[in-house]
PDB file of C-alpha atoms in Angstrom:
ATOM      1  CA  MET A   1     -88.541 -67.606 -74.256  1.00 43.00           C
ATOM      2  CA  THR A   2     -91.287 -67.908 -71.758  1.00 45.00           C
ATOM      3  CA  GLU A   3     -91.883 -64.960 -69.233  1.00 46.00           C
ATOM      4  CA  SER A   4     -91.571 -68.155 -66.811  1.00 47.00           C
ATOM      5  CA  GLY A   5     -88.602 -70.052 -68.487  1.00 47.00           C
ATOM      6  CA  ALA A   6     -86.776 -66.986 -67.759  1.00 47.00           C
ATOM      7  CA  SER A   7     -82.799 -67.436 -67.741  1.00 50.00           C
ATOM      8  CA  LEU A   8     -80.441 -65.906 -65.253  1.00 46.00           C
ATOM      9  CA  GLU A   9     -78.927 -64.503 -68.605  1.00 51.00           C
ATOM     10  CA  ASP A  10     -81.300 -61.217 -69.371  1.00 52.00           C
ATOM     11  CA  PRO A  11     -80.163 -58.307 -68.027  1.00 51.00           C
ATOM     12  CA  TRP A  12     -83.520 -57.902 -66.784  1.00 47.00           C
ATOM     13  CA  VAL A  13     -83.669 -60.424 -64.666  1.00 47.00           C
ATOM     14  CA  LYS A  14     -80.212 -59.877 -63.499  1.00 50.00           C
ATOM     15  CA  VAL A  15     -80.968 -56.179 -62.135  1.00 46.00           C
ATOM     16  CA  GLU A  16     -83.633 -57.791 -60.767  1.00 50.00           C
ATOM     17  CA  TYR A  17     -82.398 -60.386 -58.795  1.00 48.00           C
ATOM     18  CA  ALA A  18     -79.350 -57.881 -57.787  1.00 48.00           C
ATOM     19  CA  TYR A  19     -82.408 -55.631 -55.921  1.00 47.00           C
ATOM     20  CA  SER A  20     -83.847 -58.952 -54.787  1.00 49.00           C
ATOM     21  CA  ASP A  21     -81.109 -59.849 -52.055  1.00 46.00           C
ATOM     22  CA  ASN A  22     -80.925 -58.126 -49.062  1.00 46.00           C
ATOM     23  CA  SER A  23     -76.968 -59.064 -48.825  1.00 45.00           C
ATOM     24  CA  LEU A  24     -76.412 -56.006 -51.371  1.00 45.00           C
ATOM     25  CA  ASP A  25     -79.466 -53.307 -49.881  1.00 49.00           C
ATOM     26  CA  PRO A  26     -77.747 -50.383 -49.487  1.00 48.00           C
ATOM     27  CA  ASP A  27     -79.785 -49.038 -46.813  1.00 51.00           C
ATOM     28  CA  ASP A  28     -79.190 -51.787 -44.868  1.00 51.00           C
ATOM     29  CA  GLU A  29     -75.257 -50.489 -44.832  1.00 51.00           C
ATOM     30  CA  ASP A  30     -75.752 -47.492 -44.254  1.00 53.00           C
ATOM     31  CA  SER A  31     -77.704 -48.064 -40.880  1.00 54.00           C
ATOM     32  CA  ASP A  32     -75.248 -51.055 -39.929  1.00 55.00           C
ATOM     33  CA  TYR A  33     -72.582 -47.974 -39.605  1.00 51.00           C
ATOM     34  CA  HIS A  34     -74.664 -45.573 -38.435  1.00 54.00           C
ATOM     35  CA  GLN A  35     -75.503 -48.444 -35.719  1.00 57.00           C
ATOM     36  CA  GLU A  36     -71.681 -49.171 -35.627  1.00 57.00           C
ATOM     37  CA  SER A  37     -70.417 -44.935 -35.407  1.00 56.00           C
ATOM     38  CA  TYR A  38     -73.490 -44.772 -32.673  1.00 57.00           C
ATOM     39  CA  LYS A  39     -71.718 -47.856 -30.429  1.00 59.00           C
ATOM     40  CA  GLU A  40     -68.449 -46.624 -30.785  1.00 61.00           C
ATOM     41  CA  SER A  41     -69.254 -42.629 -29.558  1.00 80.00           C
ATOM     42  CA  TYR A  42     -71.151 -43.811 -26.757  1.00 78.00           C
ATOM     43  CA  LYS A  43     -67.635 -45.365 -25.754  1.00 81.00           C
ATOM     44  CA  ASP A  44     -65.997 -42.779 -26.116  1.00 83.00           C
ATOM     45  CA  ARG A  45     -68.564 -40.915 -23.916  1.00 84.00           C
ATOM     46  CA  ARG A  46     -68.605 -43.128 -21.330  1.00 86.00           C
ATOM     47  CA  ARG A  47     -64.823 -43.712 -21.701  1.00 87.00           C
ATOM     48  CA  ARG A  48     -64.005 -39.752 -21.215  1.00 86.00           C
ATOM     49  CA  ALA A  49     -66.459 -39.348 -18.515  1.00 89.00           C
ATOM     50  CA  HIS A  50     -64.850 -42.194 -16.308  1.00 90.00           C
ATOM     51  CA  THR A  51     -61.937 -40.037 -17.094  1.00 90.00           C
ATOM     52  CA  GLN A  52     -62.699 -36.512 -16.087  1.00 91.00           C
ATOM     53  CA  ALA A  53     -64.348 -38.448 -12.994  1.00 92.00           C
ATOM     54  CA  GLU A  54     -61.722 -39.801 -11.963  1.00 93.00           C
ATOM     55  CA  GLN A  55     -59.451 -36.701 -11.884  1.00 92.00           C
ATOM     56  CA  LYS A  56     -61.442 -34.485 -10.250  1.00 93.00           C
ATOM     57  CA  ARG A  57     -61.661 -36.710  -7.481  1.00 92.00           C
ATOM     58  CA  ARG A  58     -57.591 -37.132  -7.459  1.00 91.00           C
ATOM     59  CA  ASP A  59     -57.797 -33.297  -8.250  1.00 91.00           C
ATOM     60  CA  ALA A  60     -59.594 -32.907  -4.603  1.00 92.00           C
ATOM     61  CA  ILE A  61     -57.735 -35.741  -3.064  1.00 91.00           C
ATOM     62  CA  LYS A  62     -54.252 -34.119  -3.790  1.00 90.00           C
ATOM     63  CA  ARG A  63     -56.479 -30.747  -2.691  1.00 91.00           C
ATOM     64  CA  GLY A  64     -57.270 -32.034   0.285  1.00 90.00           C
ATOM     65  CA  TYR A  65     -53.834 -33.487   1.451  1.00 89.00           C
ATOM     66  CA  ASP A  66     -52.131 -30.007   0.042  1.00 89.00           C
ATOM     67  CA  ASP A  67     -54.725 -28.275   2.560  1.00 89.00           C
ATOM     68  CA  LEU A  68     -53.447 -30.535   5.609  1.00 90.00           C
ATOM     69  CA  GLN A  69     -50.186 -29.452   5.429  1.00 89.00           C
ATOM     70  CA  THR A  70     -51.312 -25.870   5.099  1.00 88.00           C
ATOM     71  CA  ILE A  71     -53.024 -26.604   8.492  1.00 89.00           C
ATOM     72  CA  VAL A  72     -51.025 -29.081  10.295  1.00 90.00           C
ATOM     73  CA  PRO A  73     -47.575 -27.023  12.289  1.00 89.00           C
ATOM     74  CA  THR A  74     -46.169 -31.131  11.949  1.00 85.00           C
ATOM     75  CA  CYS A  75     -46.068 -31.249   8.227  1.00 85.00           C
ATOM     76  CA  GLN A  76     -44.192 -27.445   7.361  1.00 80.00           C
ATOM     77  CA  GLN A  77     -41.465 -28.481  10.165  1.00 70.00           C
ATOM     78  CA  GLN A  78     -38.143 -29.809   8.149  1.00 61.00           C
ATOM     79  CA  ASP A  79     -37.871 -33.497   9.292  1.00 58.00           C
ATOM     80  CA  PHE A  80     -33.833 -33.229   8.506  1.00 50.00           C
ATOM     81  CA  SER A  81     -34.586 -37.673   7.869  1.00 54.00           C
ATOM     82  CA  ILE A  82     -35.695 -37.066   4.639  1.00 54.00           C
ATOM     83  CA  GLY A  83     -34.586 -33.745   3.728  1.00 55.00           C
ATOM     84  CA  SER A  84     -36.096 -31.553   1.256  1.00 57.00           C
ATOM     85  CA  GLN A  85     -38.195 -34.372  -0.354  1.00 67.00           C
ATOM     86  CA  LYS A  86     -42.153 -33.627  -0.779  1.00 78.00           C
ATOM     87  CA  LEU A  87     -43.232 -34.927   2.687  1.00 84.00           C
ATOM     88  CA  SER A  88     -45.605 -38.215   1.579  1.00 87.00           C
ATOM     89  CA  LYS A  89     -49.536 -39.007   2.095  1.00 87.00           C
ATOM     90  CA  ALA A  90     -48.845 -41.658   4.661  1.00 89.00           C
ATOM     91  CA  ILE A  91     -46.147 -38.553   6.574  1.00 90.00           C
ATOM     92  CA  VAL A  92     -48.894 -36.355   5.784  1.00 90.00           C
ATOM     93  CA  LEU A  93     -51.703 -38.500   7.293  1.00 90.00           C
ATOM     94  CA  GLN A  94     -48.878 -40.056  10.380  1.00 91.00           C
ATOM     95  CA  LYS A  95     -48.199 -36.159  11.719  1.00 91.00           C
ATOM     96  CA  THR A  96     -52.172 -35.491  11.367  1.00 91.00           C
ATOM     97  CA  ILE A  97     -52.718 -37.811  13.396  1.00 92.00           C
ATOM     98  CA  ASP A  98     -50.519 -37.400  15.983  1.00 93.00           C
ATOM     99  CA  TYR A  99     -51.107 -33.484  16.156  1.00 92.00           C
ATOM    100  CA  ILE A 100     -55.419 -33.484  16.810  1.00 92.00           C
ATOM    101  CA  GLN A 101     -54.315 -36.424  19.236  1.00 94.00           C
ATOM    102  CA  PHE A 102     -51.694 -33.666  21.339  1.00 93.00           C
ATOM    103  CA  LEU A 103     -55.051 -31.572  20.665  1.00 93.00           C
ATOM    104  CA  HIS A 104     -56.961 -33.823  22.350  1.00 93.00           C
ATOM    105  CA  LYS A 105     -54.658 -33.696  25.682  1.00 94.00           C
ATOM    106  CA  GLU A 106     -54.332 -30.332  25.266  1.00 94.00           C
ATOM    107  CA  LYS A 107     -58.057 -29.935  25.730  1.00 94.00           C
ATOM    108  CA  LYS A 108     -58.215 -32.268  28.082  1.00 93.00           C
ATOM    109  CA  LYS A 109     -55.630 -30.425  30.672  1.00 92.00           C
ATOM    110  CA  GLN A 110     -57.121 -27.165  29.651  1.00 93.00           C
ATOM    111  CA  GLU A 111     -60.255 -28.436  31.301  1.00 93.00           C
ATOM    112  CA  GLU A 112     -59.212 -29.767  34.424  1.00 91.00           C
ATOM    113  CA  GLU A 113     -57.696 -26.055  34.766  1.00 91.00           C
ATOM    114  CA  VAL A 114     -60.362 -24.445  34.338  1.00 92.00           C
ATOM    115  CA  SER A 115     -62.064 -27.267  37.068  1.00 89.00           C
ATOM    116  CA  THR A 116     -59.414 -26.414  39.191  1.00 87.00           C
ATOM    117  CA  LEU A 117     -59.033 -22.653  38.738  1.00 88.00           C
ATOM    118  CA  ARG A 118     -63.590 -22.446  39.464  1.00 89.00           C
ATOM    119  CA  LYS A 119     -63.413 -24.591  42.353  1.00 85.00           C
ATOM    120  CA  ASP A 120     -60.156 -21.788  43.967  1.00 84.00           C
ATOM    121  CA  VAL A 121     -62.512 -18.676  42.883  1.00 87.00           C
ATOM    122  CA  MET A 122     -65.568 -20.543  45.199  1.00 87.00           C
ATOM    123  CA  ALA A 123     -62.849 -20.503  47.895  1.00 82.00           C
ATOM    124  CA  LEU A 124     -61.557 -17.650  47.626  1.00 84.00           C
ATOM    125  CA  LYS A 125     -64.942 -16.260  47.739  1.00 86.00           C
ATOM    126  CA  ILE A 126     -66.105 -18.465  50.562  1.00 85.00           C
ATOM    127  CA  MET A 127     -62.475 -17.266  52.441  1.00 82.00           C
ATOM    128  CA  LYS A 128     -63.961 -13.171  51.202  1.00 85.00           C
ATOM    129  CA  VAL A 129     -67.510 -13.196  52.813  1.00 86.00           C
ATOM    130  CA  ASN A 130     -65.640 -15.278  56.243  1.00 82.00           C
ATOM    131  CA  TYR A 131     -64.078 -11.661  56.858  1.00 83.00           C
ATOM    132  CA  GLU A 132     -66.416  -9.710  55.445  1.00 86.00           C
ATOM    133  CA  GLN A 133     -67.965 -10.903  58.318  1.00 85.00           C
ATOM    134  CA  ILE A 134     -65.582 -11.051  61.106  1.00 81.00           C
ATOM    135  CA  VAL A 135     -64.202  -7.368  60.076  1.00 83.00           C
ATOM    136  CA  LYS A 136     -68.013  -6.155  60.589  1.00 85.00           C
ATOM    137  CA  ALA A 137     -68.236  -8.019  63.404  1.00 81.00           C
ATOM    138  CA  HIS A 138     -65.037  -5.529  65.376  1.00 77.00           C
ATOM    139  CA  GLN A 139     -66.612  -2.647  63.646  1.00 80.00           C
ATOM    140  CA  ASP A 140     -69.598  -3.401  65.649  1.00 78.00           C
ATOM    141  CA  ASN A 141     -67.610  -3.960  68.066  1.00 77.00           C
ATOM    142  CA  PRO A 142     -64.442  -3.130  68.603  1.00 68.00           C
ATOM    143  CA  HIS A 143     -63.272  -3.091  72.317  1.00 64.00           C
ATOM    144  CA  GLU A 144     -65.261  -6.605  72.415  1.00 60.00           C
ATOM    145  CA  GLY A 145     -63.065  -9.622  73.998  1.00 54.00           C
ATOM    146  CA  GLU A 146     -60.200  -6.993  74.596  1.00 56.00           C
ATOM    147  CA  ASP A 147     -58.071  -8.851  77.725  1.00 54.00           C
ATOM    148  CA  GLN A 148     -60.767 -10.889  77.991  1.00 62.00           C
ATOM    149  CA  VAL A 149     -59.038 -14.051  75.950  1.00 62.00           C
ATOM    150  CA  SER A 150     -55.283 -15.009  76.618  1.00 71.00           C
ATOM    151  CA  ASP A 151     -52.427 -16.168  73.482  1.00 73.00           C
ATOM    152  CA  GLN A 152     -52.851 -19.606  75.957  1.00 75.00           C
ATOM    153  CA  VAL A 153     -56.378 -20.083  75.211  1.00 74.00           C
ATOM    154  CA  LYS A 154     -55.986 -18.762  71.894  1.00 77.00           C
ATOM    155  CA  PHE A 155     -53.473 -21.637  71.050  1.00 79.00           C
ATOM    156  CA  ASN A 156     -55.497 -24.395  72.708  1.00 79.00           C
ATOM    157  CA  VAL A 157     -57.863 -23.243  69.848  1.00 80.00           C
ATOM    158  CA  PHE A 158     -55.708 -22.922  67.661  1.00 82.00           C
ATOM    159  CA  GLN A 159     -54.590 -26.890  68.534  1.00 83.00           C
ATOM    160  CA  GLY A 160     -57.582 -28.146  68.697  1.00 83.00           C
ATOM    161  CA  ILE A 161     -58.381 -27.511  65.171  1.00 84.00           C
ATOM    162  CA  MET A 162     -55.391 -27.799  64.130  1.00 85.00           C
ATOM    163  CA  ASP A 163     -55.229 -31.704  65.881  1.00 85.00           C
ATOM    164  CA  ALA A 164     -59.179 -32.244  63.886  1.00 83.00           C
ATOM    165  CA  LEU A 165     -57.649 -31.337  60.804  1.00 83.00           C
ATOM    166  CA  PHE A 166     -55.083 -33.429  61.486  1.00 85.00           C
ATOM    167  CA  GLN A 167     -56.364 -36.941  61.809  1.00 85.00           C
ATOM    168  CA  SER A 168     -58.340 -36.799  58.984  1.00 83.00           C
ATOM    169  CA  PHE A 169     -55.776 -35.470  57.152  1.00 83.00           C
ATOM    170  CA  ASN A 170     -53.801 -38.438  58.194  1.00 82.00           C
ATOM    171  CA  ALA A 171     -56.136 -40.478  57.751  1.00 83.00           C
ATOM    172  CA  SER A 172     -57.271 -39.001  53.549  1.00 81.00           C
ATOM    173  CA  ILE A 173     -53.390 -38.518  52.235  1.00 82.00           C
ATOM    174  CA  SER A 174     -51.065 -41.226  50.659  1.00 79.00           C
ATOM    175  CA  MET A 175     -47.428 -39.291  50.266  1.00 78.00           C
ATOM    176  CA  ALA A 176     -46.622 -42.403  48.329  1.00 79.00           C
ATOM    177  CA  SER A 177     -45.317 -40.256  45.649  1.00 81.00           C
ATOM    178  CA  PHE A 178     -45.518 -36.460  45.093  1.00 78.00           C
ATOM    179  CA  GLN A 179     -47.898 -37.247  42.064  1.00 78.00           C
ATOM    180  CA  GLU A 180     -50.953 -39.378  44.829  1.00 79.00           C
ATOM    181  CA  LEU A 181     -49.510 -36.382  47.438  1.00 79.00           C
ATOM    182  CA  SER A 182     -50.965 -33.749  45.181  1.00 79.00           C
ATOM    183  CA  ALA A 183     -53.931 -35.546  44.483  1.00 78.00           C
ATOM    184  CA  CYS A 184     -54.555 -37.005  47.740  1.00 81.00           C
ATOM    185  CA  VAL A 185     -54.197 -32.996  49.147  1.00 81.00           C
ATOM    186  CA  PHE A 186     -56.892 -31.405  46.601  1.00 79.00           C
ATOM    187  CA  SER A 187     -59.788 -34.149  47.599  1.00 81.00           C
ATOM    188  CA  TRP A 188     -59.111 -34.167  51.975  1.00 82.00           C
ATOM    189  CA  ILE A 189     -59.651 -29.938  50.874  1.00 82.00           C
ATOM    190  CA  GLU A 190     -63.016 -30.198  49.017  1.00 80.00           C
ATOM    191  CA  GLU A 191     -64.465 -33.118  51.339  1.00 80.00           C
ATOM    192  CA  HIS A 192     -62.726 -32.161  54.761  1.00 78.00           C
ATOM    193  CA  CYS A 193     -61.757 -28.247  54.228  1.00 80.00           C
ATOM    194  CA  LYS A 194     -66.282 -27.040  53.963  1.00 78.00           C
ATOM    195  CA  PRO A 195     -66.878 -24.368  55.309  1.00 79.00           C
ATOM    196  CA  GLN A 196     -69.787 -26.772  56.745  1.00 78.00           C
ATOM    197  CA  THR A 197     -67.247 -28.842  57.962  1.00 80.00           C
ATOM    198  CA  LEU A 198     -64.740 -26.458  59.366  1.00 80.00           C
ATOM    199  CA  ARG A 199     -68.029 -24.866  61.630  1.00 81.00           C
ATOM    200  CA  GLU A 200     -68.578 -28.560  63.300  1.00 81.00           C
ATOM    201  CA  ILE A 201     -65.127 -28.242  64.333  1.00 82.00           C
ATOM    202  CA  VAL A 202     -65.061 -25.271  65.522  1.00 81.00           C
ATOM    203  CA  ILE A 203     -67.784 -25.662  67.692  1.00 82.00           C
ATOM    204  CA  GLY A 204     -66.655 -28.703  68.605  1.00 81.00           C
ATOM    205  CA  VAL A 205     -63.734 -27.769  70.680  1.00 79.00           C
ATOM    206  CA  LEU A 206     -64.719 -24.208  71.566  1.00 78.00           C
ATOM    207  CA  HIS A 207     -67.606 -26.566  72.999  1.00 77.00           C
ATOM    208  CA  GLN A 208     -64.176 -28.814  75.106  1.00 77.00           C
ATOM    209  CA  LEU A 209     -62.835 -25.533  75.852  1.00 73.00           C
ATOM    210  CA  LYS A 210     -65.559 -24.061  77.767  1.00 70.00           C
ATOM    211  CA  ASN A 211     -66.270 -27.605  79.835  1.00 70.00           C
ATOM    212  CA  GLN A 212     -62.688 -27.071  80.649  1.00 67.00           C
ATOM    213  CA  LEU A 213     -62.669 -23.588  81.849  1.00 62.00           C
ATOM    214  CA  TYR A 214     -66.121 -23.854  83.815  1.00 58.00           C
TER     215      TYR A 214
END
């Protein structure tokens, strides 16, 4: 039988045919196996990395809640409604919010107290200066004015000053409640009891007294 007419029964033809078939190529089978193994290992790595990242996130959240329970005093107080059970995240967050609001109120209250104290200090400084001036004037002229002004005249001066102050006090002060009274008194003092205002009142009273005496 000639070469062109070789039959598949020929052993050499079978061998050549077998190696010419791509589906039976051993190299291709190894390549597919390695690719499949690489794909599986890549998926495993991604899954493992995602699991680790998720675990880190959960650990960070847990540490945050633990820190809140340590920092916030109300989280450390025993709540008899839940007994000895561990505080839930919702309760921890609510107690934290309540504590922050409490701190804001305390801060505002302290700022108001500081402002009031500063005004008191300023008023005391003004009074100190005035008293120092009075003492100095008396030391320079210790006998000036003795037995020259009667108690009635002094009372008239005092009455004139108080009348002038009472007019503004009566017009400015509301006594509907203690809270309104307190707020109005401080506003009235700041507006009508300033040194310059008191000086003008005293000068006016003395001027009227002078006209009456002379």
